[in-house]
Amino acid sequence: MMENNNKVKFAENVILLDAAFLNEVVAGIRTWMEGELDRTLPLLDLPGWLNLLALDAGIRTEGNDIQVILVYDEPNKNLKCCEPSGLSALEGMACRIPLGELSFSCVNPEGITDCGSLFVDLMSLALDSAEVKRLVLVPYLRAFGGRVDELLHKYFNENDEEACSKPILFTMEQPVSPVNYKWDFVSFSLAGALGIKPEEL
């Protein structure tokens, strides 16, 4: 992901994802829904879910290059409810999805900073990058949502309408207070990827 001059190289479409969201939120929801539905749910097919998430983010055409950046720390180096699960195996991998090609970068801030700070730093770089046309954000809001919210508010206050069409935040719940940035529920794409029917929600 890093070039020799320490400049981050981004694709046109970027999904910035915190692994703790998958392990702390999605794994818990999957277990809870299994109890509610009284049936076993499949592991989350990561590429399949990311294809649905990209659709929800407004990516519609085929042939897209979609860069997935997974931020993780040591406790979250393996994904509890996903297939594939090992982030070391995902690093540098690419796969085809209906919308194009996913390429994976897995970054660990160990010894430098914490996951929240790294996520926000990468988010800021992607927002400022002319190469990035669509930035899909899936942070672990419980841990560092305030910093994500602050940066998005600042970005939307300082940029024109075209620039503000770049980022979209996906969350499990509606924001508590009004926001000036774009957001959507991540639960719809997760339900589809886990085989949960709309009438079961």
Short mmCIF file of C-alpha atoms in Angstrom, two decimals, residues 61-158:
data_model
loop_
_atom_site.label_atom_id
_atom_site.label_comp_id
_atom_site.label_asym_id
_atom_site.label_seq_id
_atom_site.Cartn_x
_atom_site.Cartn_y
_atom_site.Cartn_z
CA THR A 61 -21.07 -0.47 -13.03
CA GLU A 62 -18.83 -3.48 -13.67
CA GLY A 63 -15.05 -3.42 -14.03
CA ASN A 64 -14.26 -1.38 -10.93
CA ASP A 65 -11.01 -1.52 -9.01
CA ILE A 66 -11.98 -1.55 -5.33
CA GLN A 67 -9.23 -1.28 -2.74
CA VAL A 68 -10.10 -2.76 0.66
CA ILE A 69 -7.95 -1.50 3.55
CA LEU A 70 -8.43 -3.50 6.75
CA VAL A 71 -7.09 -1.86 9.91
CA TYR A 72 -6.41 -4.33 12.70
CA ASP A 73 -4.50 -4.92 15.91
CA GLU A 74 -3.14 -8.22 17.26
CA PRO A 75 -6.38 -9.30 19.03
CA ASN A 76 -8.20 -8.89 15.69
CA LYS A 77 -5.70 -10.45 13.27
CA ASN A 78 -8.17 -13.28 12.68
CA LEU A 79 -11.80 -12.59 11.80
CA LYS A 80 -14.19 -14.58 13.98
CA CYS A 81 -17.18 -14.76 11.67
CA CYS A 82 -15.71 -14.33 8.18
CA GLU A 83 -14.35 -16.47 5.40
CA PRO A 84 -11.49 -16.02 4.73
CA SER A 85 -10.55 -15.30 8.34
CA GLY A 86 -6.77 -14.79 8.51
CA LEU A 87 -5.68 -11.25 7.68
CA SER A 88 -2.11 -12.40 7.00
CA ALA A 89 -3.48 -14.52 4.14
CA LEU A 90 -5.57 -11.64 2.82
CA GLU A 91 -2.69 -9.16 2.64
CA GLY A 92 -1.90 -8.42 -0.99
CA MET A 93 -4.60 -10.73 -2.32
CA ALA A 94 -7.12 -9.85 -5.02
CA CYS A 95 -10.35 -11.47 -6.15
CA ARG A 96 -13.09 -10.92 -8.68
CA ILE A 97 -16.58 -9.85 -7.67
CA PRO A 98 -19.54 -8.87 -9.89
CA LEU A 99 -18.59 -5.18 -9.61
CA GLY A 100 -14.94 -5.69 -10.55
CA GLU A 101 -11.83 -6.60 -8.57
CA LEU A 102 -11.17 -6.34 -4.85
CA SER A 103 -7.59 -5.88 -3.70
CA PHE A 104 -6.78 -6.25 0.00
CA SER A 105 -4.31 -4.36 2.16
CA CYS A 106 -4.14 -5.21 5.88
CA VAL A 107 -2.43 -2.64 8.10
CA ASN A 108 -1.45 -3.00 11.74
CA PRO A 109 -0.47 0.12 13.72
CA GLU A 110 1.46 -1.85 16.35
CA GLY A 111 4.37 0.12 17.76
CA ILE A 112 3.34 3.30 15.98
CA THR A 113 -0.17 4.30 17.05
CA ASP A 114 -3.60 2.77 17.78
CA CYS A 115 -6.23 1.48 15.35
CA GLY A 116 -8.50 4.48 15.75
CA SER A 117 -5.73 6.95 14.96
CA LEU A 118 -4.55 4.90 11.98
CA PHE A 119 -8.11 4.60 10.64
CA VAL A 120 -8.67 8.36 10.91
CA ASP A 121 -5.25 9.12 9.35
CA LEU A 122 -5.98 6.86 6.37
CA MET A 123 -9.46 8.33 6.10
CA SER A 124 -8.01 11.86 6.00
CA LEU A 125 -5.47 10.89 3.33
CA ALA A 126 -8.18 9.25 1.20
CA LEU A 127 -10.45 12.28 1.54
CA ASP A 128 -7.61 14.52 0.34
CA SER A 129 -6.60 12.19 -2.50
CA ALA A 130 -7.64 13.24 -6.00
CA GLU A 131 -7.46 9.59 -7.08
CA VAL A 132 -10.24 8.49 -4.72
CA LYS A 133 -13.72 9.00 -6.14
CA ARG A 134 -15.63 6.86 -3.62
CA LEU A 135 -14.64 6.28 0.02
CA VAL A 136 -16.67 3.71 1.96
CA LEU A 137 -16.11 3.91 5.72
CA VAL A 138 -16.87 1.11 8.18
CA PRO A 139 -15.24 2.04 11.50
CA TYR A 140 -15.65 0.54 14.95
CA LEU A 141 -17.70 3.48 16.16
CA ARG A 142 -17.83 2.35 19.78
CA ALA A 143 -14.06 2.79 20.02
CA PHE A 144 -13.35 5.92 17.96
CA GLY A 145 -16.57 7.10 16.31
CA GLY A 146 -16.21 10.63 17.65
CA ARG A 147 -13.03 11.22 15.66
CA VAL A 148 -14.63 9.89 12.47
CA ASP A 149 -17.69 12.10 13.00
CA GLU A 150 -15.54 15.17 13.65
CA LEU A 151 -13.45 14.66 10.52
CA LEU A 152 -16.51 14.10 8.31
CA HIS A 153 -18.24 17.23 9.62
CA LYS A 154 -15.08 19.25 8.96
CA TYR A 155 -14.70 17.80 5.46
CA PHE A 156 -18.32 18.54 4.51
CA ASN A 157 -18.13 22.08 5.86
CA GLU A 158 -15.00 22.88 3.87
#
